[in-house]
Structures are given as structure tokens and as C-alpha cells.
Amino acid sequence: MAKILVTGGLGYIGSHTCVALFESGHEPVVIDNLSNSEAHVKNQIEAITNSSISLEVLDLCDFDALNRFLEKENDIAGVIHFAALKAVGESVEKPLLYYQNNIQGLINLLTAQKNAIPFIFSSSCTVYGDSDILPLKEDFPFQKAVSPYGSTKQMGEEILKFSAGKNHQGPVIALRYFNPIGAHPSSKIGELPRGIPQNLIPYLTQTAAGKRTILSVFGDTYPTHDGTCIRDYIHVMDLADAHVFALNRLLEGKNKNNFEVYNIGTGKGCSVLELIHKFEKTTGVAVPHKIAPPRAGDVTAAFADTELAETVLGWRAKRSLEEALLSAWNWEKQLP
Ligand code: NAD
Ligand code: WQD
């Protein structure tokens, strides 16, 4: 059983990955400052896995506290680094907060790390920007970042590309997530947006549940088959599994390079209107919606080329979009 440090492990993707780590025989050790998560998520992970999990409430920007923690935890075999702020709109309003939290947090973690151990980084399809060529492939160059948030993901990858394998840094895999949705089938963990959701699925499920009156579809004149934007929605449990594949590749020393990048998506695009209709058909619940003006910064279409993840990591998404939507709905229904 390898001890794996999971930063941001009580967050949306981190909590599902903790479950996947336990199920694959690893032992997650979580650091989280609870800035965008709730302490009780720890109990939920424990209930699902029937195991106890170690949690350190700590801010990665507090270098001394982090360093003390890592001096104590000297048998960590790998790191999965989720901890970051992720709200695109907020990052435009508070750019320095995003650079400080996401970049300073990453540098502190790399600096405080004691041994050259495997490191998995949460990157994002946002690094591709608005590309005319689809599907998106890992070797496409970065486009100009449209937000400080996206810029922190590009910078994070650059920092890791140059530092991986140097001094006391181990090998790194950056996973570029597409659009994670859904929840664990137990409905014990899921997405917990604070305030008004900015992302499509939590807004949609809250509207279906009657917590919001109507869902705005941002734009219907994009050059797509129905005029609405296309994204690659992936079940969060598939995404969680991808971390285990990436981690095992590095732990087993199968990586060819010190820095590798993989797209983590389904490879299939789905428009906003298609998604709404699929949700209605799968759950039998209507989603009141209206067409609204486009949202600034949205790209027309983004979906992954998944060949590299399939052939090299040996991972591919197994769960259907219907399964993901149903799990998101089951999660929403039991929320207060
Ligand atoms: P989340 O906000 O649910 O989880 C992030 C966790 O990190 C939270 O629990 C938060 O409290 C913690 N955190 C933030 N800053 C911290 C700090 N300085 N010190 C300690 N803990 C800190 O977000 P998520 O959706 O689970 O995303 C996880 C990662 O994946 C992030 O890096 C995000 O940028 C990336 N990502 C997310 C998506 C998405 O759509 N959810 C897509 C692509 C990439
Ligand atoms: C999906 C589609 C919206 C809300 C974001 C980040 C990206 C990555 C994933 C972290 C878009 C439309 C949305 C609504 C709508 N995160 N929409 N009405 O923008 O693809 O990606 O999360 O790295 O960086 O930008 O996801 O869920 O916000 O939007 O019509 O109320 O739904 O226009 O086409 P997005 P999203």
C-alpha cells in the first residue's frame, strides 16, 4: 500500500480520487485548507471505503506549516496535486489571488517535497484555448490564455516541465481534464458548488430540482449543428480512475519521459441543448431553459483526442453520459 499525498483531497475531483486510490490499494493522505470544501467530506469518503483517512487542514501557501508536515510524513510515495482555485470569472476579478494560490501553492509543494517521487498535476483543457482544429491533441501549442485561471494551468505545466526530474523533483504527469460531471454512485460525495453555480451541470440539476427557476443557455448562434457550445463531459469516477493509471505508470517506472501530458476526456462532444435533452430523457425531469446571450470567454467547441491516454496509459472512459447525468441528479436530490 503506497502512501499518496492528495492536496485538495476533500474537493470535488479529489474526494472521488481518494475513493479510487483506496480501491486500488493505495493510502491517500489529504491536505486541504477547506477554502472550497467541507470537513465532513472526510467522513463520507471513509463511509464509502470503510477505511480511515488522514486529513491535515493546511494551506499550501503556508510554507513553514507545509514543510513541517512533510518532514513528519517522510514515507510518502507519490503526490496528486488538486489544490487550486478554479472559478474562471473570479480569477478575472482577483488575478493575484489566483496566481498566489495556484502558483505559490505549487512552488511551495515542490520546494517542500523531500524526495524525487511521482507527481500528478491537475491541468485543464483550458490550456488549448479556442482551437479550430478538433479533437484537441496533447501536442497542440498553448493558445493565449483567456483568464488568469487558465494562465495558472499553463504556467503550472511549464514549471513542472522544466523542473521534473531535476534536483529533488521526480517524474510528473499532467492530466488535462475536460468537463468532469456526476458523482459517486453512492451519492455520498459529489460536487458542492458555493453560491450560484457557474458551471452547467450544477446549475442544471438545481433548476431541475426547483432550486433555480430557469437555466440560461449561453448562446445559440455558435457555428455548431444546433448553435450551442460543444464540450466533452466525463464522469468524475472515470476521471478519478485516470489518476490511478497515471500514478501507477510513474510508481512502476514505466514513463519514457520525466514530464508527460495526457488528455482525460471521453473523446465525444455534446452540445448544451443535447445535454439538457439527454438529462430530461434519462431522468424524466424537465429542465426549464431559455436562450441567453453568449458568455464572455466561452470557446465554441472542445473535445479530446484520447488516443494517447488509451494507448500509453491504458486508460479510457468507461461510463456513459447517461450514467454521469443520472449520478449528478441522484446527488442533487439528496442535498438539503
Ligand atoms: P475543488 O475546488 O472542488 O477542489 C479543490 C480543493 O483544493 C478544495 O477542497 C480546496 O479547499 C482546496 N484548496 C484550494 N487551494 C488550496 C490551498 N492553497 N491549500 C490547500 N488546499 C487548497 O475543485 P475540483 O473541481 O475538485 O478541481 C480540482 C483540480 O482540478 C483543480 O486544480 C482544478 O483547477 C482542476 N480542474 C478542475 C476542473 C473542473 O471542471 N472541476 C476541470 C479541469 C481542471
Ligand atoms: C459548459 C457549457 C457554457 C452554464 C469550465 C472552465 C474550464 C474547466 C472546465 C477547469 C458552456 C454552457 C454553462 C450555464 C450554459 N475547468 N453553460 N449555461 O466553461 O466548458 O469549462 O470548466 O479547468 O477551465 O472554464 O464549463 O460547465 O461552465 O460550461 O449554457 O448556466 O455550458 O456556455 O458552453 P466550461 P461550464
CSV table of C-alpha atoms and ligand atoms in Angstrom, one decimal:
chain,number,residue,atom,x,y,z
A,1,MET,CA,0.0,0.0,0.0
A,2,ALA,CA,1.7,3.2,-1.2
A,3,LYS,CA,1.0,6.4,0.8
A,4,ILE,CA,-0.1,9.1,-1.6
A,5,LEU,CA,-0.3,12.8,-0.7
A,6,VAL,CA,-3.5,14.2,-2.2
A,7,THR,CA,-3.6,18.0,-2.0
A,8,GLY,CA,-7.2,19.4,-2.3
A,9,GLY,CA,-8.4,15.9,-1.5
A,10,LEU,CA,-11.7,17.0,0.0
A,11,GLY,CA,-12.7,18.9,-3.2
A,12,TYR,CA,-14.9,17.6,-6.0
A,13,ILE,CA,-12.4,15.6,-8.0
A,14,GLY,CA,-10.0,15.0,-5.1
A,15,SER,CA,-12.7,13.2,-3.0
A,16,HIS,CA,-13.6,10.8,-5.8
A,17,THR,CA,-9.9,10.2,-6.5
A,18,CYS,CA,-9.4,9.3,-2.8
A,19,VAL,CA,-12.0,6.6,-3.2
A,20,ALA,CA,-10.3,5.3,-6.4
A,21,LEU,CA,-7.0,5.3,-4.6
A,22,PHE,CA,-8.3,3.2,-1.7
A,23,GLU,CA,-10.0,0.8,-4.1
A,24,SER,CA,-6.7,0.3,-6.0
A,25,GLY,CA,-4.8,-0.4,-2.8
A,26,HIS,CA,-3.2,3.0,-2.1
A,27,GLU,CA,-3.5,5.0,1.0
A,28,PRO,CA,-4.4,8.7,0.4
A,29,VAL,CA,-3.1,11.3,2.9
A,30,VAL,CA,-5.1,14.5,2.4
A,31,ILE,CA,-4.0,18.2,2.7
A,32,ASP,CA,-6.8,20.7,2.3
A,33,ASN,CA,-7.4,24.3,3.6
A,34,LEU,CA,-11.2,23.8,3.3
A,35,SER,CA,-11.4,27.1,1.2
A,36,ASN,CA,-13.7,25.3,-1.2
A,37,SER,CA,-14.7,22.1,0.6
A,38,GLU,CA,-16.3,20.8,3.7
A,39,ALA,CA,-14.6,18.9,6.5
A,40,HIS,CA,-17.4,16.3,6.6
A,41,VAL,CA,-16.4,15.0,3.1
A,42,LYS,CA,-13.7,13.1,5.0
A,43,ASN,CA,-16.4,11.1,6.8
A,44,GLN,CA,-18.1,10.5,3.5
A,45,ILE,CA,-15.0,9.1,1.9
A,46,GLU,CA,-14.5,6.9,5.0
A,47,ALA,CA,-18.1,5.6,4.8
A,48,ILE,CA,-17.7,4.7,1.1
A,49,THR,CA,-14.3,2.9,1.6
A,50,ASN,CA,-14.8,1.6,5.1
A,51,SER,CA,-11.3,3.0,5.8
A,52,SER,CA,-9.9,5.9,7.8
A,53,ILE,CA,-8.3,8.7,6.1
A,54,SER,CA,-5.7,11.1,7.4
A,55,LEU,CA,-6.5,14.8,6.9
A,56,GLU,CA,-4.2,17.8,7.6
A,57,VAL,CA,-6.0,21.1,7.4
A,58,LEU,CA,-3.3,23.2,5.9
A,59,ASP,CA,-2.8,25.9,3.3
A,60,LEU,CA,-0.2,25.2,0.7
A,61,CYS,CA,0.7,28.9,0.8
A,62,ASP,CA,1.9,28.5,4.4
A,63,PHE,CA,5.4,27.1,3.5
A,64,ASP,CA,6.6,26.6,7.1
A,65,ALA,CA,3.5,24.5,8.1
A,66,LEU,CA,3.8,22.5,4.8
A,67,ASN,CA,7.4,21.9,5.4
A,68,ARG,CA,6.9,20.7,9.0
A,69,PHE,CA,4.1,18.4,7.8
A,70,LEU,CA,6.3,16.8,5.1
A,71,GLU,CA,9.2,16.4,7.5
A,72,LYS,CA,6.9,14.3,9.6
A,73,GLU,CA,5.3,12.4,6.7
A,74,ASN,CA,8.5,11.1,5.3
A,75,ASP,CA,7.2,7.9,3.7
A,76,ILE,CA,5.0,9.4,1.0
A,77,ALA,CA,5.5,7.6,-2.3
A,78,GLY,CA,3.6,10.0,-4.6
A,79,VAL,CA,1.7,13.3,-4.9
A,80,ILE,CA,-1.5,14.1,-6.6
A,81,HIS,CA,-1.9,17.9,-6.7
A,82,PHE,CA,-5.5,19.1,-7.0
A,83,ALA,CA,-5.4,22.1,-4.6
A,84,ALA,CA,-6.2,25.2,-6.6
A,85,LEU,CA,-8.8,27.9,-7.1
A,86,LYS,CA,-10.8,27.2,-10.2
A,87,ALA,CA,-13.5,29.8,-10.8
A,88,VAL,CA,-12.8,31.4,-14.2
A,89,GLY,CA,-14.9,34.5,-13.6
A,90,GLU,CA,-13.5,35.1,-10.1
A,91,SER,CA,-9.9,34.8,-11.5
A,92,VAL,CA,-10.6,37.7,-13.8
A,93,GLU,CA,-11.7,39.8,-10.8
A,94,LYS,CA,-8.9,38.7,-8.5
A,95,PRO,CA,-6.0,37.6,-10.7
A,96,LEU,CA,-3.3,38.0,-8.0
A,97,LEU,CA,-5.3,35.7,-5.6
A,98,TYR,CA,-5.2,33.0,-8.4
A,99,TYR,CA,-1.5,33.4,-9.2
A,100,GLN,CA,-0.7,33.4,-5.5
A,101,ASN,CA,-2.8,30.4,-4.5
A,102,ASN,CA,-2.2,28.2,-7.6
A,103,ILE,CA,1.4,29.1,-8.5
A,104,GLN,CA,2.8,29.8,-5.0
A,105,GLY,CA,1.0,26.7,-3.7
A,106,LEU,CA,2.6,24.6,-6.5
A,107,ILE,CA,6.1,26.0,-5.9
A,108,ASN,CA,5.8,25.6,-2.1
A,109,LEU,CA,4.8,22.0,-2.6
A,110,LEU,CA,7.6,21.2,-5.0
A,111,THR,CA,10.1,23.0,-2.7
A,112,ALA,CA,9.0,21.3,0.5
A,113,GLN,CA,8.9,17.9,-1.1
A,114,LYS,CA,11.7,15.7,0.4
A,115,ASN,CA,12.2,13.0,-2.2
A,116,ALA,CA,12.1,12.6,-6.0
A,117,ILE,CA,8.6,11.0,-6.0
A,118,PRO,CA,6.0,10.7,-8.8
A,119,PHE,CA,3.8,13.8,-9.1
A,120,ILE,CA,0.4,14.1,-10.8
A,121,PHE,CA,-0.8,17.6,-11.7
A,122,SER,CA,-4.4,18.7,-12.4
A,123,SER,CA,-4.3,20.5,-15.6
A,124,SER,CA,-7.2,21.5,-17.8
A,125,CYS,CA,-8.4,21.6,-21.4
A,126,THR,CA,-8.5,25.3,-20.9
A,127,VAL,CA,-4.8,25.4,-21.9
A,128,TYR,CA,-5.8,24.7,-25.5
A,129,GLY,CA,-7.8,28.0,-25.7
A,130,ASP,CA,-10.1,28.4,-28.7
A,131,SER,CA,-8.8,25.9,-31.3
A,132,ASP,CA,-10.3,25.5,-34.7
A,133,ILE,CA,-8.8,22.1,-35.0
A,134,LEU,CA,-10.6,19.3,-33.2
A,135,PRO,CA,-10.3,16.9,-31.5
A,136,LEU,CA,-7.7,18.6,-29.2
A,137,LYS,CA,-4.3,16.7,-29.2
A,138,GLU,CA,-1.7,16.9,-26.5
A,139,ASP,CA,1.0,18.3,-28.9
A,140,PHE,CA,-1.1,21.4,-29.9
A,141,PRO,CA,0.6,24.6,-28.8
A,142,PHE,CA,-1.0,26.6,-25.9
A,143,GLN,CA,-3.3,29.3,-27.1
A,144,LYS,CA,-3.2,32.7,-25.4
A,145,ALA,CA,-4.9,32.2,-22.0
A,146,VAL,CA,-8.4,33.7,-21.8
A,147,SER,CA,-8.3,34.0,-18.0
A,148,PRO,CA,-5.8,34.2,-15.1
A,149,TYR,CA,-7.1,30.8,-14.1
A,150,GLY,CA,-6.2,29.3,-17.4
A,151,SER,CA,-2.9,31.1,-17.3
A,152,THR,CA,-2.1,29.4,-13.9
A,153,LYS,CA,-2.7,26.0,-15.5
A,154,GLN,CA,-0.4,26.8,-18.4
A,155,MET,CA,2.3,28.2,-16.0
A,156,GLY,CA,1.9,25.2,-13.8
A,157,GLU,CA,2.6,22.9,-16.7
A,158,GLU,CA,5.6,25.0,-17.7
A,159,ILE,CA,7.0,25.0,-14.2
A,160,LEU,CA,6.7,21.2,-14.0
A,161,LYS,CA,8.0,20.6,-17.5
A,162,PHE,CA,11.3,22.3,-16.6
A,163,SER,CA,11.6,21.1,-13.0
A,164,ALA,CA,10.6,17.4,-13.4
A,165,GLY,CA,13.5,15.1,-12.8
A,166,LYS,CA,15.8,17.9,-11.7
A,167,ASN,CA,17.3,18.2,-8.2
A,168,HIS,CA,14.8,16.6,-5.8
A,169,GLN,CA,11.9,16.5,-8.2
A,170,GLY,CA,10.6,13.2,-9.5
A,171,PRO,CA,8.7,12.5,-12.8
A,172,VAL,CA,5.5,14.3,-13.5
A,173,ILE,CA,2.3,13.6,-15.4
A,174,ALA,CA,-0.1,16.5,-16.1
A,175,LEU,CA,-3.6,15.4,-16.8
A,176,ARG,CA,-5.7,17.8,-18.9
A,177,TYR,CA,-9.3,17.3,-17.7
A,178,PHE,CA,-12.1,18.1,-20.0
A,179,ASN,CA,-15.5,18.7,-18.3
A,180,PRO,CA,-15.9,16.5,-15.2
A,181,ILE,CA,-19.6,15.9,-14.2
A,182,GLY,CA,-21.6,13.5,-12.0
A,183,ALA,CA,-21.0,11.9,-8.6
A,184,HIS,CA,-20.1,8.7,-6.8
A,185,PRO,CA,-22.9,6.1,-7.3
A,186,SER,CA,-23.4,6.1,-3.5
A,187,SER,CA,-24.4,9.8,-3.7
A,188,LYS,CA,-22.2,10.2,-0.6
A,189,ILE,CA,-19.8,12.6,-2.4
A,190,GLY,CA,-20.3,14.9,-5.3
A,191,GLU,CA,-19.9,18.5,-6.5
A,192,LEU,CA,-20.6,21.1,-3.8
A,193,PRO,CA,-20.7,24.5,-5.5
A,194,ARG,CA,-20.8,27.5,-3.2
A,195,GLY,CA,-23.4,30.2,-4.1
A,196,ILE,CA,-24.8,30.4,-7.6
A,197,PRO,CA,-23.2,27.7,-9.7
A,198,GLN,CA,-21.1,28.9,-12.6
A,199,ASN,CA,-20.9,25.5,-14.3
A,200,LEU,CA,-23.6,23.9,-16.4
A,201,ILE,CA,-24.3,20.7,-14.6
A,202,PRO,CA,-24.9,22.0,-11.0
A,203,TYR,CA,-27.0,24.9,-12.4
A,204,LEU,CA,-29.0,22.4,-14.5
A,205,THR,CA,-29.6,20.0,-11.6
A,206,GLN,CA,-30.5,22.8,-9.2
A,207,THR,CA,-33.0,24.0,-11.9
A,208,ALA,CA,-34.4,20.5,-12.3
A,209,ALA,CA,-34.8,20.4,-8.5
A,210,GLY,CA,-36.7,23.7,-8.4
A,211,LYS,CA,-33.9,25.5,-6.5
A,212,ARG,CA,-33.4,27.8,-9.5
A,213,THR,CA,-36.2,28.9,-11.8
A,214,ILE,CA,-34.6,28.7,-15.3
A,215,LEU,CA,-31.4,27.6,-16.9
A,216,SER,CA,-29.8,30.1,-19.3
A,217,VAL,CA,-28.3,28.5,-22.4
A,218,PHE,CA,-25.4,30.8,-23.2
A,219,GLY,CA,-25.7,31.5,-26.9
A,220,ASP,CA,-27.3,29.6,-29.8
A,221,THR,CA,-25.6,31.1,-32.8
A,222,TYR,CA,-22.2,29.3,-32.5
A,223,PRO,CA,-21.1,27.5,-35.6
A,224,THR,CA,-22.2,24.1,-34.3
A,225,HIS,CA,-25.0,21.8,-35.5
A,226,ASP,CA,-27.6,23.4,-33.1
A,227,GLY,CA,-25.8,26.7,-32.4
A,228,THR,CA,-24.8,25.9,-28.8
A,229,CYS,CA,-21.3,25.2,-27.5
A,230,ILE,CA,-19.9,21.7,-27.5
A,231,ARG,CA,-17.9,20.1,-24.6
A,232,ASP,CA,-16.5,16.7,-23.7
A,233,TYR,CA,-18.4,15.8,-20.4
A,234,ILE,CA,-16.6,13.0,-18.5
A,235,HIS,CA,-17.9,11.1,-15.4
A,236,VAL,CA,-15.9,12.1,-12.4
A,237,MET,CA,-15.3,8.5,-11.4
A,238,ASP,CA,-13.7,7.9,-14.8
A,239,LEU,CA,-11.6,10.9,-14.2
A,240,ALA,CA,-10.7,9.6,-10.7
A,241,ASP,CA,-9.6,6.3,-12.2
A,242,ALA,CA,-7.3,8.1,-14.7
A,243,HIS,CA,-5.2,9.3,-11.7
A,244,VAL,CA,-4.6,5.8,-10.5
A,245,PHE,CA,-3.4,4.8,-14.0
A,246,ALA,CA,-1.1,7.8,-14.2
A,247,LEU,CA,0.2,7.3,-10.7
A,248,ASN,CA,0.9,3.6,-11.3
A,249,ARG,CA,2.7,4.3,-14.5
A,250,LEU,CA,5.2,6.5,-12.6
A,251,LEU,CA,5.4,4.3,-9.5
A,252,GLU,CA,6.2,1.3,-11.8
A,253,GLY,CA,8.8,3.4,-13.7
A,254,LYS,CA,7.1,2.9,-17.0
A,255,ASN,CA,7.3,6.5,-18.1
A,256,LYS,CA,9.5,7.3,-21.0
A,257,ASN,CA,10.0,11.0,-20.0
A,258,ASN,CA,10.2,13.0,-16.8
A,259,PHE,CA,7.2,15.1,-18.0
A,260,GLU,CA,4.2,13.6,-19.8
A,261,VAL,CA,0.8,15.1,-20.6
A,262,TYR,CA,-2.5,13.2,-21.2
A,263,ASN,CA,-5.9,14.4,-22.2
A,264,ILE,CA,-8.6,13.0,-19.9
A,265,GLY,CA,-11.9,13.1,-21.7
A,266,THR,CA,-14.3,10.8,-23.5
A,267,GLY,CA,-13.4,12.0,-27.0
A,268,LYS,CA,-17.1,12.7,-27.7
A,269,GLY,CA,-18.5,16.2,-27.9
A,270,CYS,CA,-22.0,17.1,-26.7
A,271,SER,CA,-23.8,20.5,-27.2
A,272,VAL,CA,-25.6,22.3,-24.4
A,273,LEU,CA,-29.0,21.6,-25.8
A,274,GLU,CA,-28.2,17.9,-26.4
A,275,LEU,CA,-27.1,17.7,-22.8
A,276,ILE,CA,-30.3,19.2,-21.5
A,277,HIS,CA,-32.4,16.8,-23.6
A,278,LYS,CA,-30.3,13.8,-22.6
A,279,PHE,CA,-30.8,14.8,-18.9
A,280,GLU,CA,-34.5,15.1,-19.4
A,281,LYS,CA,-34.8,11.8,-21.2
A,282,THR,CA,-32.6,9.9,-18.7
A,283,THR,CA,-34.2,11.3,-15.5
A,284,GLY,CA,-37.7,12.1,-16.8
A,285,VAL,CA,-37.4,15.5,-15.2
A,286,ALA,CA,-38.0,18.7,-17.2
A,287,VAL,CA,-35.3,21.4,-17.2
A,288,PRO,CA,-36.9,24.9,-17.8
A,289,HIS,CA,-34.4,26.7,-20.0
A,290,LYS,CA,-34.1,29.8,-22.2
A,291,ILE,CA,-31.6,31.0,-24.7
A,292,ALA,CA,-29.5,33.8,-23.3
A,293,PRO,CA,-26.6,35.9,-24.7
A,294,PRO,CA,-23.2,34.1,-25.1
A,295,ARG,CA,-20.9,34.1,-22.1
A,296,ALA,CA,-17.6,36.0,-22.5
A,297,GLY,CA,-14.6,33.8,-22.9
A,298,ASP,CA,-16.5,30.6,-23.9
A,299,VAL,CA,-14.9,28.6,-26.7
A,300,THR,CA,-17.2,27.2,-29.4
A,301,ALA,CA,-16.2,23.5,-29.1
A,302,ALA,CA,-13.7,21.5,-27.1
A,303,PHE,CA,-13.3,17.7,-27.0
A,304,ALA,CA,-10.4,15.4,-26.5
A,305,ASP,CA,-8.3,13.2,-28.7
A,306,THR,CA,-7.9,10.3,-26.2
A,307,GLU,CA,-5.6,8.1,-28.2
A,308,LEU,CA,-2.5,8.9,-26.1
A,309,ALA,CA,-4.3,8.1,-22.8
A,310,GLU,CA,-5.7,4.9,-24.3
A,311,THR,CA,-2.5,3.6,-25.9
A,312,VAL,CA,0.1,4.7,-23.3
A,313,LEU,CA,-1.7,5.0,-20.0
A,314,GLY,CA,-4.1,2.1,-20.9
A,315,TRP,CA,-7.0,4.2,-19.5
A,316,ARG,CA,-10.2,5.2,-21.2
A,317,ALA,CA,-13.6,6.5,-20.0
A,318,LYS,CA,-16.0,3.5,-19.4
A,319,ARG,CA,-19.1,5.2,-18.1
A,320,SER,CA,-21.8,6.7,-20.3
A,321,LEU,CA,-23.0,10.2,-20.4
A,322,GLU,CA,-26.5,9.0,-19.2
A,323,GLU,CA,-24.8,7.3,-16.2
A,324,ALA,CA,-23.0,10.6,-15.4
A,325,LEU,CA,-26.2,12.6,-15.6
A,326,LEU,CA,-28.1,10.2,-13.5
A,327,SER,CA,-25.5,10.2,-10.8
A,328,ALA,CA,-25.5,14.1,-10.9
A,329,TRP,CA,-29.3,14.0,-10.4
A,330,ASN,CA,-29.2,11.5,-7.6
A,331,TRP,CA,-26.6,13.6,-5.9
A,332,GLU,CA,-28.6,16.8,-6.3
A,333,LYS,CA,-31.8,15.1,-5.0
A,334,GLN,CA,-30.4,14.2,-1.6
A,335,LEU,CA,-28.8,17.6,-1.0
A,336,PRO,CA,-30.6,19.8,1.5
B,1,NAD,P1,-12.5,21.9,-5.8
B,1,NAD,O1,-12.5,23.4,-5.5
B,1,NAD,O2,-13.7,21.2,-5.5
B,1,NAD,O3,-11.2,21.3,-5.0
B,1,NAD,C1,-10.0,21.9,-4.8
B,1,NAD,C2,-9.7,21.7,-3.3
B,1,NAD,O4,-8.4,22.3,-3.1
B,1,NAD,C3,-10.7,22.3,-2.4
B,1,NAD,O5,-11.1,21.3,-1.4
B,1,NAD,C4,-10.0,23.5,-1.7
B,1,NAD,O6,-10.4,23.7,-0.4
B,1,NAD,C5,-8.5,23.0,-1.8
B,1,NAD,N1,-7.6,24.1,-1.9
B,1,NAD,C6,-7.5,25.2,-2.8
B,1,NAD,N2,-6.5,26.0,-2.5
B,1,NAD,C7,-5.8,25.4,-1.5
B,1,NAD,C8,-4.6,25.7,-0.8
B,1,NAD,N3,-3.9,26.8,-1.1
B,1,NAD,N4,-4.1,24.9,0.1
B,1,NAD,C9,-4.8,23.7,0.4
B,1,NAD,N5,-6.0,23.4,-0.2
B,1,NAD,C10,-6.4,24.2,-1.1
B,1,NAD,O7,-12.0,21.8,-7.3
B,1,NAD,P2,-12.1,20.5,-8.3
B,1,NAD,O8,-13.2,20.7,-9.3
B,1,NAD,O9,-12.0,19.3,-7.5
B,1,NAD,O10,-10.7,20.7,-9.1
B,1,NAD,C11,-9.5,20.0,-8.7
B,1,NAD,C12,-8.4,20.5,-9.6
B,1,NAD,O11,-8.7,20.1,-10.9
B,1,NAD,C13,-8.1,21.9,-9.6
B,1,NAD,O12,-6.7,22.1,-9.7
B,1,NAD,C14,-8.8,22.5,-10.8
B,1,NAD,O13,-8.2,23.6,-11.3
B,1,NAD,C15,-8.6,21.3,-11.7
B,1,NAD,N6,-9.6,21.2,-12.8
B,1,NAD,C16,-11.0,21.2,-12.5
B,1,NAD,C17,-11.9,21.1,-13.5
B,1,NAD,C18,-13.4,21.1,-13.2
B,1,NAD,O14,-14.2,21.3,-14.1
B,1,NAD,N7,-13.8,20.8,-11.9
B,1,NAD,C19,-11.5,21.0,-14.8
B,1,NAD,C20,-10.1,21.0,-15.1
B,1,NAD,C21,-9.2,21.1,-14.1
B,2,WQD,C1,-20.2,24.3,-20.2
B,2,WQD,C2,-21.0,24.8,-21.3
B,2,WQD,C3,-21.4,27.2,-21.3
B,2,WQD,C4,-23.6,27.4,-17.5
B,2,WQD,C5,-15.1,25.3,-17.3
B,2,WQD,C6,-13.8,26.0,-17.2
B,2,WQD,C7,-12.7,25.1,-17.7
B,2,WQD,C8,-12.7,23.8,-17.0
B,2,WQD,C9,-14.0,23.2,-17.0
B,2,WQD,C10,-11.3,23.9,-15.1
B,2,WQD,C11,-20.5,26.1,-21.9
B,2,WQD,C12,-22.7,26.5,-21.0
B,2,WQD,C13,-22.9,26.9,-18.6
B,2,WQD,C14,-24.9,27.9,-17.7
B,2,WQD,C15,-24.7,27.4,-20.1
B,2,WQD,N1,-12.4,24.0,-15.6
B,2,WQD,N2,-23.4,27.0,-19.9
B,2,WQD,N3,-25.4,27.9,-19.0
B,2,WQD,O1,-16.9,26.7,-19.4
B,2,WQD,O2,-16.6,24.4,-20.6
B,2,WQD,O3,-15.3,24.9,-18.6
B,2,WQD,O4,-15.0,24.1,-16.5
B,2,WQD,O5,-10.2,23.8,-15.6
B,2,WQD,O6,-11.5,25.9,-17.5
B,2,WQD,O7,-13.9,27.2,-18.0
B,2,WQD,O8,-17.7,24.6,-18.3
B,2,WQD,O9,-19.8,24.0,-17.1
B,2,WQD,O10,-19.1,26.4,-17.2
B,2,WQD,O11,-19.9,25.3,-19.3
B,2,WQD,O12,-25.2,27.4,-21.2
B,2,WQD,O13,-25.6,28.3,-16.8
B,2,WQD,O14,-22.3,25.1,-20.7
B,2,WQD,O15,-21.5,28.3,-22.1
B,2,WQD,O16,-20.8,26.0,-23.3
B,2,WQD,P1,-16.7,25.2,-19.3
B,2,WQD,P2,-19.1,25.1,-17.9
